[in-house]
């Protein structure tokens, strides 16, 4: 099992007597493609962050590739996240001083994967995402849609087991959006990864195998 959430809950940051959400249960294997919707402020981004161990949870258990994140120390969690997870952040979070190419290369380098295979891997992803001609640009020289595609490439470069994508097509025109979605769908279809995507797009949701709504009481089928 790639991802298992059991009774996961998070309290509201400024009103800790209240739950932002609780009783979140989800099981995902390689090949699963799940879309999550929910009202703004319900905690969708928070849920993805806490799955990755980037924010705390207040209840429940997160198992990533069979490992309980809570049983690991900070180093162990960082290592597991680095190897197993790709994350497309809602606000991209590209490093401003690095070119698109160097941003995409980061997870590859952090995981000490073979240098000789990196150029080919970046070229293939860039081609697929239509950013080949922008690889030497700095993030501030890129449009929002280009930054988003660089963020998608960075999340995928090291072939993570779990892709967490927070509105990964939010800044893209319909054509680019379709390309990114088909790339994510192909990843899942080829069982290369489990894909968990937050989206407001009906098209995105329709491509996913399962569409769920995050409510205060947990995840509910749509
Ligand atoms: N750093 C923070 N400090 C305090 N409150 C926060 C912080 N980050 C998020 N929140 C609050 O937590 C709640 C959940 O936020 P989150 O960003 O997870 O929602 P979301 O469902 O992703 O919303 P959106 O659809 O607008 O992206 C919101 O009420 C938000 O204001
Ligand atoms: Mg959000």
mmCIF file with all atom_site columns, N, CA and C in Angstrom, residues 62-130:
data_model
loop_
_atom_site.group_PDB
_atom_site.id
_atom_site.type_symbol
_atom_site.label_atom_id
_atom_site.label_alt_id
_atom_site.label_comp_id
_atom_site.label_asym_id
_atom_site.label_entity_id
_atom_site.label_seq_id
_atom_site.pdbx_PDB_ins_code
_atom_site.Cartn_x
_atom_site.Cartn_y
_atom_site.Cartn_z
_atom_site.occupancy
_atom_site.B_iso_or_equiv
_atom_site.pdbx_formal_charge
_atom_site.auth_seq_id
_atom_site.auth_comp_id
_atom_site.auth_asym_id
_atom_site.auth_atom_id
_atom_site.pdbx_PDB_model_num
ATOM 1   N N  . UNK A 1 62  ? -0.579 8.144  9.544   1.00 0.00 ? 62  UNK A N  1
ATOM 2   C CA . UNK A 1 62  ? -0.214 8.207  8.126   1.00 0.00 ? 62  UNK A CA 1
ATOM 3   C C  . UNK A 1 62  ? 0.851  7.152  7.859   1.00 0.00 ? 62  UNK A C  1
ATOM 4   N N  . UNK A 1 63  ? 0.528  6.195  6.981   1.00 0.00 ? 63  UNK A N  1
ATOM 5   C CA . UNK A 1 63  ? 1.521  5.197  6.571   1.00 0.00 ? 63  UNK A CA 1
ATOM 6   C C  . UNK A 1 63  ? 1.916  5.484  5.132   1.00 0.00 ? 63  UNK A C  1
ATOM 7   N N  . UNK A 1 64  ? 3.215  5.640  4.920   1.00 0.00 ? 64  UNK A N  1
ATOM 8   C CA . UNK A 1 64  ? 3.724  5.875  3.574   1.00 0.00 ? 64  UNK A CA 1
ATOM 9   C C  . UNK A 1 64  ? 4.580  4.680  3.189   1.00 0.00 ? 64  UNK A C  1
ATOM 10  N N  . UNK A 1 65  ? 4.152  3.967  2.146   1.00 0.00 ? 65  UNK A N  1
ATOM 11  C CA . UNK A 1 65  ? 4.827  2.734  1.729   1.00 0.00 ? 65  UNK A CA 1
ATOM 12  C C  . UNK A 1 65  ? 5.039  1.819  2.940   1.00 0.00 ? 65  UNK A C  1
ATOM 13  N N  . UNK A 1 66  ? 4.003  1.712  3.764   1.00 0.00 ? 66  UNK A N  1
ATOM 14  C CA . UNK A 1 66  ? 4.020  0.802  4.903   1.00 0.00 ? 66  UNK A CA 1
ATOM 15  C C  . UNK A 1 66  ? 4.705  1.340  6.145   1.00 0.00 ? 66  UNK A C  1
ATOM 16  N N  . UNK A 1 67  ? 5.310  2.510  6.053   1.00 0.00 ? 67  UNK A N  1
ATOM 17  C CA . UNK A 1 67  ? 6.035  3.078  7.201   1.00 0.00 ? 67  UNK A CA 1
ATOM 18  C C  . UNK A 1 67  ? 5.165  4.100  7.922   1.00 0.00 ? 67  UNK A C  1
ATOM 19  N N  . UNK A 1 68  ? 5.086  3.971  9.220   1.00 0.00 ? 68  UNK A N  1
ATOM 20  C CA . UNK A 1 68  ? 4.376  4.961  10.032  1.00 0.00 ? 68  UNK A CA 1
ATOM 21  C C  . UNK A 1 68  ? 5.280  6.186  10.185  1.00 0.00 ? 68  UNK A C  1
ATOM 22  N N  . UNK A 1 69  ? 4.822  7.301  9.657   1.00 0.00 ? 69  UNK A N  1
ATOM 23  C CA . UNK A 1 69  ? 5.654  8.516  9.694   1.00 0.00 ? 69  UNK A CA 1
ATOM 24  C C  . UNK A 1 69  ? 6.025  8.899  11.130  1.00 0.00 ? 69  UNK A C  1
ATOM 25  N N  . UNK A 1 70  ? 5.104  8.605  12.084  1.00 0.00 ? 70  UNK A N  1
ATOM 26  C CA . UNK A 1 70  ? 5.359  9.000  13.478  1.00 0.00 ? 70  UNK A CA 1
ATOM 27  C C  . UNK A 1 70  ? 6.441  8.151  14.135  1.00 0.00 ? 70  UNK A C  1
ATOM 28  N N  . UNK A 1 71  ? 6.721  6.980  13.541  1.00 0.00 ? 71  UNK A N  1
ATOM 29  C CA . UNK A 1 71  ? 7.717  6.109  14.164  1.00 0.00 ? 71  UNK A CA 1
ATOM 30  C C  . UNK A 1 71  ? 9.133  6.515  13.762  1.00 0.00 ? 71  UNK A C  1
ATOM 31  N N  . UNK A 1 72  ? 9.233  7.486  12.865  1.00 0.00 ? 72  UNK A N  1
ATOM 32  C CA . UNK A 1 72  ? 10.545 7.911  12.370  1.00 0.00 ? 72  UNK A CA 1
ATOM 33  C C  . UNK A 1 72  ? 10.969 9.208  13.048  1.00 0.00 ? 72  UNK A C  1
ATOM 34  N N  . UNK A 1 73  ? 12.277 9.400  13.177  1.00 0.00 ? 73  UNK A N  1
ATOM 35  C CA . UNK A 1 73  ? 12.748 10.705 13.662  1.00 0.00 ? 73  UNK A CA 1
ATOM 36  C C  . UNK A 1 73  ? 12.778 11.676 12.477  1.00 0.00 ? 73  UNK A C  1
ATOM 37  N N  . UNK A 1 74  ? 13.182 12.919 12.759  1.00 0.00 ? 74  UNK A N  1
ATOM 38  C CA . UNK A 1 74  ? 13.146 13.947 11.715  1.00 0.00 ? 74  UNK A CA 1
ATOM 39  C C  . UNK A 1 74  ? 13.915 13.528 10.469  1.00 0.00 ? 74  UNK A C  1
ATOM 40  N N  . UNK A 1 75  ? 15.111 12.946 10.692  1.00 0.00 ? 75  UNK A N  1
ATOM 41  C CA . UNK A 1 75  ? 15.935 12.516 9.568   1.00 0.00 ? 75  UNK A CA 1
ATOM 42  C C  . UNK A 1 75  ? 15.252 11.441 8.749   1.00 0.00 ? 75  UNK A C  1
ATOM 43  N N  . UNK A 1 76  ? 14.669 10.470 9.440   1.00 0.00 ? 76  UNK A N  1
ATOM 44  C CA . UNK A 1 76  ? 14.002 9.356  8.773   1.00 0.00 ? 76  UNK A CA 1
ATOM 45  C C  . UNK A 1 76  ? 12.822 9.845  7.948   1.00 0.00 ? 76  UNK A C  1
ATOM 46  N N  . UNK A 1 77  ? 12.073 10.777 8.538   1.00 0.00 ? 77  UNK A N  1
ATOM 47  C CA . UNK A 1 77  ? 10.920 11.346 7.820   1.00 0.00 ? 77  UNK A CA 1
ATOM 48  C C  . UNK A 1 77  ? 11.376 12.100 6.574   1.00 0.00 ? 77  UNK A C  1
ATOM 49  N N  . UNK A 1 78  ? 12.430 12.890 6.740   1.00 0.00 ? 78  UNK A N  1
ATOM 50  C CA . UNK A 1 78  ? 12.940 13.667 5.602   1.00 0.00 ? 78  UNK A CA 1
ATOM 51  C C  . UNK A 1 78  ? 13.380 12.730 4.480   1.00 0.00 ? 78  UNK A C  1
ATOM 52  N N  . UNK A 1 79  ? 14.076 11.671 4.861   1.00 0.00 ? 79  UNK A N  1
ATOM 53  C CA . UNK A 1 79  ? 14.578 10.716 3.873   1.00 0.00 ? 79  UNK A CA 1
ATOM 54  C C  . UNK A 1 79  ? 13.438 10.029 3.134   1.00 0.00 ? 79  UNK A C  1
ATOM 55  N N  . UNK A 1 80  ? 12.446 9.580  3.907   1.00 0.00 ? 80  UNK A N  1
ATOM 56  C CA . UNK A 1 80  ? 11.302 8.884  3.311   1.00 0.00 ? 80  UNK A CA 1
ATOM 57  C C  . UNK A 1 80  ? 10.556 9.830  2.368   1.00 0.00 ? 80  UNK A C  1
ATOM 58  N N  . UNK A 1 81  ? 10.330 11.069 2.824   1.00 0.00 ? 81  UNK A N  1
ATOM 59  C CA . UNK A 1 81  ? 9.632  12.053 1.992   1.00 0.00 ? 81  UNK A CA 1
ATOM 60  C C  . UNK A 1 81  ? 10.411 12.311 0.707   1.00 0.00 ? 81  UNK A C  1
ATOM 61  N N  . UNK A 1 82  ? 11.693 12.488 0.851   1.00 0.00 ? 82  UNK A N  1
ATOM 62  C CA . UNK A 1 82  ? 12.558 12.816 -0.287  1.00 0.00 ? 82  UNK A CA 1
ATOM 63  C C  . UNK A 1 82  ? 12.532 11.721 -1.343  1.00 0.00 ? 82  UNK A C  1
ATOM 64  N N  . UNK A 1 83  ? 12.519 10.471 -0.886  1.00 0.00 ? 83  UNK A N  1
ATOM 65  C CA . UNK A 1 83  ? 12.567 9.349  -1.836  1.00 0.00 ? 83  UNK A CA 1
ATOM 66  C C  . UNK A 1 83  ? 11.205 9.023  -2.424  1.00 0.00 ? 83  UNK A C  1
ATOM 67  N N  . UNK A 1 84  ? 10.181 9.079  -1.583  1.00 0.00 ? 84  UNK A N  1
ATOM 68  C CA . UNK A 1 84  ? 8.900  8.488  -1.981  1.00 0.00 ? 84  UNK A CA 1
ATOM 69  C C  . UNK A 1 84  ? 7.882  9.487  -2.498  1.00 0.00 ? 84  UNK A C  1
ATOM 70  N N  . UNK A 1 85  ? 8.047  10.791 -2.138  1.00 0.00 ? 85  UNK A N  1
ATOM 71  C CA . UNK A 1 85  ? 6.998  11.758 -2.442  1.00 0.00 ? 85  UNK A CA 1
ATOM 72  C C  . UNK A 1 85  ? 7.474  12.783 -3.454  1.00 0.00 ? 85  UNK A C  1
ATOM 73  N N  . UNK A 1 86  ? 6.584  13.117 -4.387  1.00 0.00 ? 86  UNK A N  1
ATOM 74  C CA . UNK A 1 86  ? 6.754  14.303 -5.219  1.00 0.00 ? 86  UNK A CA 1
ATOM 75  C C  . UNK A 1 86  ? 5.644  15.260 -4.848  1.00 0.00 ? 86  UNK A C  1
ATOM 76  N N  . UNK A 1 87  ? 5.959  16.552 -4.720  1.00 0.00 ? 87  UNK A N  1
ATOM 77  C CA . UNK A 1 87  ? 4.954  17.509 -4.247  1.00 0.00 ? 87  UNK A CA 1
ATOM 78  C C  . UNK A 1 87  ? 4.878  18.688 -5.198  1.00 0.00 ? 87  UNK A C  1
ATOM 79  N N  . UNK A 1 88  ? 3.692  18.915 -5.745  1.00 0.00 ? 88  UNK A N  1
ATOM 80  C CA . UNK A 1 88  ? 3.445  20.141 -6.514  1.00 0.00 ? 88  UNK A CA 1
ATOM 81  C C  . UNK A 1 88  ? 2.694  21.086 -5.593  1.00 0.00 ? 88  UNK A C  1
ATOM 82  N N  . UNK A 1 89  ? 3.371  22.119 -5.105  1.00 0.00 ? 89  UNK A N  1
ATOM 83  C CA . UNK A 1 89  ? 2.758  23.045 -4.157  1.00 0.00 ? 89  UNK A CA 1
ATOM 84  C C  . UNK A 1 89  ? 1.810  24.004 -4.874  1.00 0.00 ? 89  UNK A C  1
ATOM 85  N N  . UNK A 1 90  ? 0.784  24.421 -4.136  1.00 0.00 ? 90  UNK A N  1
ATOM 86  C CA . UNK A 1 90  ? -0.198 25.354 -4.695  1.00 0.00 ? 90  UNK A CA 1
ATOM 87  C C  . UNK A 1 90  ? 0.508  26.630 -5.174  1.00 0.00 ? 90  UNK A C  1
ATOM 88  N N  . UNK A 1 91  ? 1.540  27.062 -4.425  1.00 0.00 ? 91  UNK A N  1
ATOM 89  C CA . UNK A 1 91  ? 2.258  28.292 -4.792  1.00 0.00 ? 91  UNK A CA 1
ATOM 90  C C  . UNK A 1 91  ? 3.620  27.983 -5.424  1.00 0.00 ? 91  UNK A C  1
ATOM 91  N N  . UNK A 1 92  ? 3.766  26.772 -5.952  1.00 0.00 ? 92  UNK A N  1
ATOM 92  C CA . UNK A 1 92  ? 4.950  26.306 -6.700  1.00 0.00 ? 92  UNK A CA 1
ATOM 93  C C  . UNK A 1 92  ? 6.211  26.147 -5.842  1.00 0.00 ? 92  UNK A C  1
ATOM 94  N N  . UNK A 1 93  ? 6.588  27.228 -5.079  1.00 0.00 ? 93  UNK A N  1
ATOM 95  C CA . UNK A 1 93  ? 7.800  27.177 -4.246  1.00 0.00 ? 93  UNK A CA 1
ATOM 96  C C  . UNK A 1 93  ? 9.043  26.767 -5.023  1.00 0.00 ? 93  UNK A C  1
ATOM 97  N N  . UNK A 1 94  ? 9.236  27.354 -6.191  1.00 0.00 ? 94  UNK A N  1
ATOM 98  C CA . UNK A 1 94  ? 10.511 27.147 -6.897  1.00 0.00 ? 94  UNK A CA 1
ATOM 99  C C  . UNK A 1 94  ? 11.580 27.975 -6.193  1.00 0.00 ? 94  UNK A C  1
ATOM 100 N N  . UNK A 1 95  ? 12.822 27.508 -6.208  1.00 0.00 ? 95  UNK A N  1
ATOM 101 C CA . UNK A 1 95  ? 13.901 28.285 -5.599  1.00 0.00 ? 95  UNK A CA 1
ATOM 102 C C  . UNK A 1 95  ? 14.302 29.400 -6.566  1.00 0.00 ? 95  UNK A C  1
ATOM 103 N N  . UNK A 1 96  ? 14.196 30.660 -6.109  1.00 0.00 ? 96  UNK A N  1
ATOM 104 C CA . UNK A 1 96  ? 14.329 31.801 -7.034  1.00 0.00 ? 96  UNK A CA 1
ATOM 105 C C  . UNK A 1 96  ? 15.700 31.949 -7.668  1.00 0.00 ? 96  UNK A C  1
ATOM 106 N N  . UNK A 1 97  ? 16.738 31.487 -6.988  1.00 0.00 ? 97  UNK A N  1
ATOM 107 C CA . UNK A 1 97  ? 18.099 31.710 -7.518  1.00 0.00 ? 97  UNK A CA 1
ATOM 108 C C  . UNK A 1 97  ? 18.534 30.600 -8.463  1.00 0.00 ? 97  UNK A C  1
ATOM 109 N N  . UNK A 1 98  ? 17.717 29.556 -8.604  1.00 0.00 ? 98  UNK A N  1
ATOM 110 C CA . UNK A 1 98  ? 18.072 28.428 -9.480  1.00 0.00 ? 98  UNK A CA 1
ATOM 111 C C  . UNK A 1 98  ? 17.264 28.472 -10.775 1.00 0.00 ? 98  UNK A C  1
ATOM 112 N N  . UNK A 1 99  ? 17.904 28.072 -11.872 1.00 0.00 ? 99  UNK A N  1
ATOM 113 C CA . UNK A 1 99  ? 17.202 27.986 -13.156 1.00 0.00 ? 99  UNK A CA 1
ATOM 114 C C  . UNK A 1 99  ? 16.122 26.902 -13.070 1.00 0.00 ? 99  UNK A C  1
ATOM 115 N N  . UNK A 1 100 ? 15.256 26.912 -14.082 1.00 0.00 ? 100 UNK A N  1
ATOM 116 C CA . UNK A 1 100 ? 14.227 25.868 -14.160 1.00 0.00 ? 100 UNK A CA 1
ATOM 117 C C  . UNK A 1 100 ? 14.880 24.495 -14.128 1.00 0.00 ? 100 UNK A C  1
ATOM 118 N N  . UNK A 1 101 ? 15.953 24.343 -14.928 1.00 0.00 ? 101 UNK A N  1
ATOM 119 C CA . UNK A 1 101 ? 16.639 23.051 -14.980 1.00 0.00 ? 101 UNK A CA 1
ATOM 120 C C  . UNK A 1 101 ? 17.149 22.626 -13.601 1.00 0.00 ? 101 UNK A C  1
ATOM 121 N N  . UNK A 1 102 ? 17.762 23.567 -12.886 1.00 0.00 ? 102 UNK A N  1
ATOM 122 C CA . UNK A 1 102 ? 18.326 23.231 -11.573 1.00 0.00 ? 102 UNK A CA 1
ATOM 123 C C  . UNK A 1 102 ? 17.231 22.971 -10.540 1.00 0.00 ? 102 UNK A C  1
ATOM 124 N N  . UNK A 1 103 ? 16.114 23.679 -10.662 1.00 0.00 ? 103 UNK A N  1
ATOM 125 C CA . UNK A 1 103 ? 14.984 23.377 -9.784  1.00 0.00 ? 103 UNK A CA 1
ATOM 126 C C  . UNK A 1 103 ? 14.494 21.951 -10.007 1.00 0.00 ? 103 UNK A C  1
ATOM 127 N N  . UNK A 1 104 ? 14.357 21.594 -11.284 1.00 0.00 ? 104 UNK A N  1
ATOM 128 C CA . UNK A 1 104 ? 13.858 20.244 -11.605 1.00 0.00 ? 104 UNK A CA 1
ATOM 129 C C  . UNK A 1 104 ? 14.847 19.186 -11.108 1.00 0.00 ? 104 UNK A C  1
ATOM 130 N N  . UNK A 1 105 ? 16.143 19.518 -11.161 1.00 0.00 ? 105 UNK A N  1
ATOM 131 C CA . UNK A 1 105 ? 17.182 18.548 -10.794 1.00 0.00 ? 105 UNK A CA 1
ATOM 132 C C  . UNK A 1 105 ? 17.254 18.276 -9.286  1.00 0.00 ? 105 UNK A C  1
ATOM 133 N N  . UNK A 1 106 ? 16.693 19.192 -8.482  1.00 0.00 ? 106 UNK A N  1
ATOM 134 C CA . UNK A 1 106 ? 16.904 19.102 -7.025  1.00 0.00 ? 106 UNK A CA 1
ATOM 135 C C  . UNK A 1 106 ? 16.599 17.738 -6.402  1.00 0.00 ? 106 UNK A C  1
ATOM 136 N N  . UNK A 1 107 ? 15.387 17.191 -6.611  1.00 0.00 ? 107 UNK A N  1
ATOM 137 C CA . UNK A 1 107 ? 15.103 15.897 -5.960  1.00 0.00 ? 107 UNK A CA 1
ATOM 138 C C  . UNK A 1 107 ? 16.050 14.795 -6.428  1.00 0.00 ? 107 UNK A C  1
ATOM 139 N N  . UNK A 1 108 ? 16.476 14.892 -7.681  1.00 0.00 ? 108 UNK A N  1
ATOM 140 C CA . UNK A 1 108 ? 17.412 13.906 -8.232  1.00 0.00 ? 108 UNK A CA 1
ATOM 141 C C  . UNK A 1 108 ? 18.739 13.969 -7.475  1.00 0.00 ? 108 UNK A C  1
ATOM 142 N N  . UNK A 1 109 ? 19.216 15.199 -7.278  1.00 0.00 ? 109 UNK A N  1
ATOM 143 C CA . UNK A 1 109 ? 20.499 15.377 -6.588  1.00 0.00 ? 109 UNK A CA 1
ATOM 144 C C  . UNK A 1 109 ? 20.378 15.000 -5.111  1.00 0.00 ? 109 UNK A C  1
ATOM 145 N N  . UNK A 1 110 ? 19.293 15.429 -4.482  1.00 0.00 ? 110 UNK A N  1
ATOM 146 C CA . UNK A 1 110 ? 19.129 15.132 -3.052  1.00 0.00 ? 110 UNK A CA 1
ATOM 147 C C  . UNK A 1 110 ? 19.082 13.631 -2.803  1.00 0.00 ? 110 UNK A C  1
ATOM 148 N N  . UNK A 1 111 ? 18.564 12.884 -3.783  1.00 0.00 ? 111 UNK A N  1
ATOM 149 C CA . UNK A 1 111 ? 18.507 11.426 -3.631  1.00 0.00 ? 111 UNK A CA 1
ATOM 150 C C  . UNK A 1 111 ? 19.751 10.735 -4.174  1.00 0.00 ? 111 UNK A C  1
ATOM 151 N N  . UNK A 1 112 ? 20.727 11.538 -4.598  1.00 0.00 ? 112 UNK A N  1
ATOM 152 C CA . UNK A 1 112 ? 21.996 11.001 -5.108  1.00 0.00 ? 112 UNK A CA 1
ATOM 153 C C  . UNK A 1 112 ? 21.773 9.947  -6.196  1.00 0.00 ? 112 UNK A C  1
ATOM 154 N N  . UNK A 1 113 ? 20.857 10.236 -7.121  1.00 0.00 ? 113 UNK A N  1
ATOM 155 C CA . UNK A 1 113 ? 20.627 9.326  -8.256  1.00 0.00 ? 113 UNK A CA 1
ATOM 156 C C  . UNK A 1 113 ? 21.745 9.528  -9.288  1.00 0.00 ? 113 UNK A C  1
ATOM 157 N N  . UNK A 1 114 ? 21.942 8.574  -10.199 1.00 0.00 ? 114 UNK A N  1
ATOM 158 C CA . UNK A 1 114 ? 23.119 8.637  -11.097 1.00 0.00 ? 114 UNK A CA 1
ATOM 159 C C  . UNK A 1 114 ? 23.133 9.880  -11.991 1.00 0.00 ? 114 UNK A C  1
ATOM 160 N N  . UNK A 1 115 ? 24.231 10.638 -11.933 1.00 0.00 ? 115 UNK A N  1
ATOM 161 C CA . UNK A 1 115 ? 24.366 11.886 -12.699 1.00 0.00 ? 115 UNK A CA 1
ATOM 162 C C  . UNK A 1 115 ? 24.107 11.676 -14.182 1.00 0.00 ? 115 UNK A C  1
ATOM 163 N N  . UNK A 1 116 ? 24.596 10.553 -14.689 1.00 0.00 ? 116 UNK A N  1
ATOM 164 C CA . UNK A 1 116 ? 24.565 10.386 -16.140 1.00 0.00 ? 116 UNK A CA 1
ATOM 165 C C  . UNK A 1 116 ? 23.128 10.277 -16.679 1.00 0.00 ? 116 UNK A C  1
ATOM 166 N N  . UNK A 1 117 ? 22.207 9.882  -15.834 1.00 0.00 ? 117 UNK A N  1
ATOM 167 C CA . UNK A 1 117 ? 20.824 9.706  -16.305 1.00 0.00 ? 117 UNK A CA 1
ATOM 168 C C  . UNK A 1 117 ? 19.977 10.971 -16.169 1.00 0.00 ? 117 UNK A C  1
ATOM 169 N N  . UNK A 1 118 ? 20.526 11.991 -15.501 1.00 0.00 ? 118 UNK A N  1
ATOM 170 C CA . UNK A 1 118 ? 19.709 13.178 -15.214 1.00 0.00 ? 118 UNK A CA 1
ATOM 171 C C  . UNK A 1 118 ? 19.364 13.993 -16.466 1.00 0.00 ? 118 UNK A C  1
ATOM 172 N N  . UNK A 1 119 ? 20.321 14.322 -17.353 1.00 0.00 ? 119 UNK A N  1
ATOM 173 C CA . UNK A 1 119 ? 19.965 15.152 -18.512 1.00 0.00 ? 119 UNK A CA 1
ATOM 174 C C  . UNK A 1 119 ? 18.844 14.528 -19.347 1.00 0.00 ? 119 UNK A C  1
ATOM 175 N N  . UNK A 1 120 ? 18.915 13.235 -19.573 1.00 0.00 ? 120 UNK A N  1
ATOM 176 C CA . UNK A 1 120 ? 17.884 12.568 -20.364 1.00 0.00 ? 120 UNK A CA 1
ATOM 177 C C  . UNK A 1 120 ? 16.528 12.614 -19.680 1.00 0.00 ? 120 UNK A C  1
ATOM 178 N N  . UNK A 1 121 ? 16.546 12.430 -18.367 1.00 0.00 ? 121 UNK A N  1
ATOM 179 C CA . UNK A 1 121 ? 15.287 12.453 -17.606 1.00 0.00 ? 121 UNK A CA 1
ATOM 180 C C  . UNK A 1 121 ? 14.652 13.844 -17.667 1.00 0.00 ? 121 UNK A C  1
ATOM 181 N N  . UNK A 1 122 ? 15.466 14.880 -17.489 1.00 0.00 ? 122 UNK A N  1
ATOM 182 C CA . UNK A 1 122 ? 14.930 16.249 -17.540 1.00 0.00 ? 122 UNK A CA 1
ATOM 183 C C  . UNK A 1 122 ? 14.420 16.555 -18.948 1.00 0.00 ? 122 UNK A C  1
ATOM 184 N N  . UNK A 1 123 ? 15.191 16.137 -19.963 1.00 0.00 ? 123 UNK A N  1
ATOM 185 C CA . UNK A 1 123 ? 14.786 16.420 -21.346 1.00 0.00 ? 123 UNK A CA 1
ATOM 186 C C  . UNK A 1 123 ? 13.431 15.774 -21.657 1.00 0.00 ? 123 UNK A C  1
ATOM 187 N N  . UNK A 1 124 ? 13.238 14.538 -21.186 1.00 0.00 ? 124 UNK A N  1
ATOM 188 C CA . UNK A 1 124 ? 11.981 13.838 -21.478 1.00 0.00 ? 124 UNK A CA 1
ATOM 189 C C  . UNK A 1 124 ? 10.798 14.526 -20.788 1.00 0.00 ? 124 UNK A C  1
ATOM 190 N N  . UNK A 1 125 ? 10.986 14.917 -19.535 1.00 0.00 ? 125 UNK A N  1
ATOM 191 C CA . UNK A 1 125 ? 9.894  15.577 -18.812 1.00 0.00 ? 125 UNK A CA 1
ATOM 192 C C  . UNK A 1 125 ? 9.600  16.948 -19.417 1.00 0.00 ? 125 UNK A C  1
ATOM 193 N N  . UNK A 1 126 ? 10.667 17.692 -19.743 1.00 0.00 ? 126 UNK A N  1
ATOM 194 C CA . UNK A 1 126 ? 10.491 19.039 -20.291 1.00 0.00 ? 126 UNK A CA 1
ATOM 195 C C  . UNK A 1 126 ? 9.755  18.974 -21.625 1.00 0.00 ? 126 UNK A C  1
ATOM 196 N N  . UNK A 1 127 ? 10.118 17.995 -22.423 1.00 0.00 ? 127 UNK A N  1
ATOM 197 C CA . UNK A 1 127 ? 9.449  17.802 -23.717 1.00 0.00 ? 127 UNK A CA 1
ATOM 198 C C  . UNK A 1 127 ? 7.958  17.542 -23.490 1.00 0.00 ? 127 UNK A C  1
ATOM 199 N N  . UNK A 1 128 ? 7.690  16.645 -22.586 1.00 0.00 ? 128 UNK A N  1
ATOM 200 C CA . UNK A 1 128 ? 6.304  16.258 -22.307 1.00 0.00 ? 128 UNK A CA 1
ATOM 201 C C  . UNK A 1 128 ? 5.484  17.444 -21.793 1.00 0.00 ? 128 UNK A C  1
ATOM 202 N N  . UNK A 1 129 ? 6.162  18.344 -21.041 1.00 0.00 ? 129 UNK A N  1
ATOM 203 C CA . UNK A 1 129 ? 5.455  19.465 -20.419 1.00 0.00 ? 129 UNK A CA 1
ATOM 204 C C  . UNK A 1 129 ? 5.584  20.761 -21.228 1.00 0.00 ? 129 UNK A C  1
ATOM 205 N N  . UNK A 1 130 ? 6.286  20.701 -22.350 1.00 0.00 ? 130 UNK A N  1
ATOM 206 C CA . UNK A 1 130 ? 6.386  21.880 -23.210 1.00 0.00 ? 130 UNK A CA 1
ATOM 207 C C  . UNK A 1 130 ? 7.220  23.007 -22.628 1.00 0.00 ? 130 UNK A C  1
#
